[in-house]
Coordinates of C-alpha atoms in Angstrom, one line a residue:
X1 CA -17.0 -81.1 -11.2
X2 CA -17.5 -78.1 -13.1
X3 CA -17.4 -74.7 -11.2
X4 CA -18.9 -71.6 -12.1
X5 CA -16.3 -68.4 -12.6
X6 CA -17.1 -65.6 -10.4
X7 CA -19.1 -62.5 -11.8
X8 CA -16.7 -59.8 -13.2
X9 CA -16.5 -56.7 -11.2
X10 CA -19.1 -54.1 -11.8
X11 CA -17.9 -51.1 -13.3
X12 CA -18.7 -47.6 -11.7
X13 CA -21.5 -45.3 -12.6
X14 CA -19.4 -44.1 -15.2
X15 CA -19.2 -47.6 -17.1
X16 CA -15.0 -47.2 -17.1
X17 CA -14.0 -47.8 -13.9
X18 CA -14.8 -46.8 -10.2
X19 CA -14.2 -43.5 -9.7
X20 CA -17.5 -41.2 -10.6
X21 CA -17.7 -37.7 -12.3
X22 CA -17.3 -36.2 -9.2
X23 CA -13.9 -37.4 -8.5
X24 CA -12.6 -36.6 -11.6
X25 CA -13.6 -33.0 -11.2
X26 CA -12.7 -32.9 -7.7
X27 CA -9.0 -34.2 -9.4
X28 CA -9.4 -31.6 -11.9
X29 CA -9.6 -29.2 -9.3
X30 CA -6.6 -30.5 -7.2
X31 CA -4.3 -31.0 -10.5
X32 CA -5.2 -27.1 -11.1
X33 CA -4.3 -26.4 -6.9
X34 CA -0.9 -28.0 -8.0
X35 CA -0.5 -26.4 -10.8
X36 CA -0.6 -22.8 -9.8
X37 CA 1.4 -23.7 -6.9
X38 CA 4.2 -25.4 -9.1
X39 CA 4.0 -22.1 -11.0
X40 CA 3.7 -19.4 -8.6
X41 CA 6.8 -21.5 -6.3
X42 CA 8.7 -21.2 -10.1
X43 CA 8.3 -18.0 -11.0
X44 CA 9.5 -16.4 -7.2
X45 CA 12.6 -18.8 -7.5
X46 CA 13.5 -17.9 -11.1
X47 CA 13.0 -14.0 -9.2
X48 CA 15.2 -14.7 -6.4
X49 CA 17.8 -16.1 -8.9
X50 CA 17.9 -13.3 -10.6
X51 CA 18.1 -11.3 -7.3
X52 CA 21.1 -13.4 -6.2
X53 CA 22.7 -12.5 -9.6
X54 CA 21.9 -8.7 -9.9
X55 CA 22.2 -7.8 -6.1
X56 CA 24.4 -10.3 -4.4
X57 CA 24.6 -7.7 -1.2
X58 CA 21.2 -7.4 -1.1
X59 CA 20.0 -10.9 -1.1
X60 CA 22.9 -11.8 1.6
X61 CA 21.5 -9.0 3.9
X62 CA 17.5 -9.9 2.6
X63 CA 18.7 -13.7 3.9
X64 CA 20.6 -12.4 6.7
X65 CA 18.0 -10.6 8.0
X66 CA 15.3 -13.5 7.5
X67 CA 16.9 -16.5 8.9
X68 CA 16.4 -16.1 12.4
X69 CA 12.7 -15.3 12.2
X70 CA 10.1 -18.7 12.6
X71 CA 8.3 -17.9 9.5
X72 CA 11.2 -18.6 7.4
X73 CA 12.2 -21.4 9.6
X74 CA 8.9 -23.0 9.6
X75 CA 8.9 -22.1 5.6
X76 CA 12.0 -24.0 5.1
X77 CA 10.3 -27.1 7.1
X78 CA 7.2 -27.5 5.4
X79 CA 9.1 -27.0 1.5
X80 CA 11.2 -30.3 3.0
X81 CA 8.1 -32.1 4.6
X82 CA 6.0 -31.3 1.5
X83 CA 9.0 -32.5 -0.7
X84 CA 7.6 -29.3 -3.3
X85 CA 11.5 -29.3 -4.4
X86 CA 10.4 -32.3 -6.3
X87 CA 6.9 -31.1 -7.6
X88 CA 8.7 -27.7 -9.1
X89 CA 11.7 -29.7 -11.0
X90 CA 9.3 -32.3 -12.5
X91 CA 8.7 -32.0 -16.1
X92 CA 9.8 -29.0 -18.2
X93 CA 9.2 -26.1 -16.3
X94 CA 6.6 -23.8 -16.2
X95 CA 5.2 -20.5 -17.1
X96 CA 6.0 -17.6 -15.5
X97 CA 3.2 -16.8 -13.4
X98 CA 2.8 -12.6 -13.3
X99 CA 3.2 -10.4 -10.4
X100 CA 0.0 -9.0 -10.7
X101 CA -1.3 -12.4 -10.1
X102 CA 0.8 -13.1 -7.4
X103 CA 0.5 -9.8 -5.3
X104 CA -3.8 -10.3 -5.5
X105 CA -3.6 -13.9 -4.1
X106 CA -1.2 -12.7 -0.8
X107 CA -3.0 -9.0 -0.6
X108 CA -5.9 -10.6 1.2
X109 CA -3.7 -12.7 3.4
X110 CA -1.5 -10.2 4.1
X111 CA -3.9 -7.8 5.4
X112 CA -5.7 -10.5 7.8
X113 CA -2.3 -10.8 9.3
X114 CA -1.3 -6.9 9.2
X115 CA -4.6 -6.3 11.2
X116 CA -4.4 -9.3 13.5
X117 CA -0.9 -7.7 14.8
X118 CA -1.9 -4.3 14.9
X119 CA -0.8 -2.9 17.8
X120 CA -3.9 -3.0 20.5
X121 CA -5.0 0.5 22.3
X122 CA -3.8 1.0 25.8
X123 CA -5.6 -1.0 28.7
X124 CA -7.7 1.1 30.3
X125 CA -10.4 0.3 33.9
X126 CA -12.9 -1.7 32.1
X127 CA -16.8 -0.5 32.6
X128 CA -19.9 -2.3 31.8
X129 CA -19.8 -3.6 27.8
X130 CA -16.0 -2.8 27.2
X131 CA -15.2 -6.6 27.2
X132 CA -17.5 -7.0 24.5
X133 CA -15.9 -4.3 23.1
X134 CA -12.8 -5.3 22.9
X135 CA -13.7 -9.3 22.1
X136 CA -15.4 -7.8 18.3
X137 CA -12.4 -5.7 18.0
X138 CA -10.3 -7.9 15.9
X139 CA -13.5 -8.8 13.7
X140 CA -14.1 -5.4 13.2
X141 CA -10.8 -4.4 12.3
X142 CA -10.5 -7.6 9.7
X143 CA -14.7 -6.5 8.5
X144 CA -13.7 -2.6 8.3
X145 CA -10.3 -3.5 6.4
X146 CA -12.2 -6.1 3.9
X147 CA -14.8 -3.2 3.2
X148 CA -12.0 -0.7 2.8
X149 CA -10.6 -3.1 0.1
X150 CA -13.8 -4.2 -1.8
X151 CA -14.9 -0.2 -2.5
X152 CA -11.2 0.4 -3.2
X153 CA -10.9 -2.3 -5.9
X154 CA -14.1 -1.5 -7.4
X155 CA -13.0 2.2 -7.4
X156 CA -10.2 1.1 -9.1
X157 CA -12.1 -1.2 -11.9
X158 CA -14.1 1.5 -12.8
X159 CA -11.4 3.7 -13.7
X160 CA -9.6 1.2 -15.4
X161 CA -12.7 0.0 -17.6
X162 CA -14.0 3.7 -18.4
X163 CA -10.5 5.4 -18.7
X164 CA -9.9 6.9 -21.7
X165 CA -8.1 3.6 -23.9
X166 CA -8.5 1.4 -21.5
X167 CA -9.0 -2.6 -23.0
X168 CA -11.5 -4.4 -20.6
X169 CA -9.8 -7.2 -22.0
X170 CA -6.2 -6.1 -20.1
X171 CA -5.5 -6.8 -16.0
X172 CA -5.8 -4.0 -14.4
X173 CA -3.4 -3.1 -12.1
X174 CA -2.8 -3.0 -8.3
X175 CA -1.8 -0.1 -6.2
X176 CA 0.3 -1.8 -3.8
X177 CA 3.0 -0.6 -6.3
X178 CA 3.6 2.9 -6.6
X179 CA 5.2 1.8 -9.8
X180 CA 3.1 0.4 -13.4
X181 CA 3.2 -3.7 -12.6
X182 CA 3.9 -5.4 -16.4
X183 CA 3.7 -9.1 -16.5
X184 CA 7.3 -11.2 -16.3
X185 CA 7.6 -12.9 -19.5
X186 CA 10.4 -16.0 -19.4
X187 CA 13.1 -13.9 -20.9
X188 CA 13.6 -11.4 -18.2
X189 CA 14.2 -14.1 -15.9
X190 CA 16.6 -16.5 -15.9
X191 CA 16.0 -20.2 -15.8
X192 CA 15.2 -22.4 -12.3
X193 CA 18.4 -23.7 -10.5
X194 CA 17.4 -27.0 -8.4
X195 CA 19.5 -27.7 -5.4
X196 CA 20.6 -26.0 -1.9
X197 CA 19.5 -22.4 -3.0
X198 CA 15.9 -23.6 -4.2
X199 CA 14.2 -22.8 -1.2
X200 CA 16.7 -19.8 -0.3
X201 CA 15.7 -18.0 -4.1
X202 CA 12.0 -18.6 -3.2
X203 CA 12.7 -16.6 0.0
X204 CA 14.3 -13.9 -2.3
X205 CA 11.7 -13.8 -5.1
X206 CA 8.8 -13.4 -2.6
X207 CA 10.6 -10.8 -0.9
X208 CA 11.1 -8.8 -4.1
X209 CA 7.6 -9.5 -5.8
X210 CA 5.5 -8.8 -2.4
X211 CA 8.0 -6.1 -0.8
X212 CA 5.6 -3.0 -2.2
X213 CA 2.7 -5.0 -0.7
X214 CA 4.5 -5.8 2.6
X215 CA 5.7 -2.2 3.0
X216 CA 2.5 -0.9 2.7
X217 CA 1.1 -2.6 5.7
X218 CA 4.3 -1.7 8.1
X219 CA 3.9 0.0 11.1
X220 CA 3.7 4.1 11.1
X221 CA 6.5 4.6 13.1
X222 CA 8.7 0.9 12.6
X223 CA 11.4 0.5 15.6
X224 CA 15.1 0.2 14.3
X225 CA 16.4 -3.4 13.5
X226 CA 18.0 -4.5 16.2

């Protein structure tokens, strides 16, 4: 009794296999996500490092000061539960990503938070339409600081591109910095060190790359530490 073979499996609509073009680029996409993430977690732990090494009292009392707070806590949970110790020591290790890079992907974060936390005006009797009032406060605040941004920037890229010398070809700046911001380049840093201070130098470097950006956004009159 002869029997006949079953039909080989049919290939996908790309004719090599089973995943389709849109996968691959939605892969691509992902494999860039992890990339810049690799490199951005990098380059702040090669800057805490060298924090650590230049200004050991500072980083104690940056670290000292930190430590407490959720935000670091809950930091230090998800670089466990995300295992991204592993992703940033895998393979040889990455470019430096630059600051001015880094400081434009946390500015608009950081100023969604700044406004959500600004301090709210005193209660006062509420009359007819003040509820309302106060609900589209917070969206106004977050609208009116986005605007303030976007003709700031622009402001700014106009300068830059019809300044006397100025390359269009060259990243402009960011005035978070009172200071010129100049990209890192790998020899002004010193090489990753895996193990118990990985997550501790990423703490450091993101404190010393987004500090201008953080003070900027601190309150007018900031209570003392306690």
């Amino acid at each position: 009794m002869t029997t006949t073979p079953p039909p080989p499996p049919s290939a996908g609509p790309t004719g090599t296999g089973p995943l389709t073009p849109t996968d691959h680029r939605a892969f691509a996409f992902l494999g860039q996500v992890n990339s810049s993430l690799r490199q951005c977690l990098c380059t702040l732990a090669r800057h805490g490092v060298a924090l650590r090494r230049d200004a050991p009292e500072r980083a104690r009392l940056l670290l000292d000061t930190v430590r407490p707070w959720p935000l670091y806590k809950g930091g230090q949970f998800l670089f466990d539960l995300m295992e991204w110790e592993d992703l940033m020591v895998d393979g040889d290790p990455p470019p430096v990503m630059s600051t001015e890079r880094i400081v434009a992907a946390c500015t608009l974060p950081v100023r969604l938070v700044a406004a959500a936390t600004e301090e709210a005006p005193a209660v006062m009797k509420l009359v007819p339409g003040q509820r309302t009032t106060a609900a589209l406060g917070l969206p106004l605040s977050l609208l009116t600081t986005t605007a303030r941004s976007t003709l700031l920037s622009a402001a700014q890229d106009l300068t830059d591109l019809l300044g006397p010398g100025a390359d269009p070809d060259d990243d402009a700046g960011y005035a978070t910095d009172p200071q010129p911001v100049t990209d890192d380049t790998g020899a002004e840093l010193p090489p990753l060190e895996a193990g118990f201070y990985l997550y501790e130098d990423i703490a450091l470097g993101a404190l010393s790359v987004l500090g201008p950006l953080l003070a900027d956004h601190a309150p007018t009159d900031p209570a003392p530490p306690a």
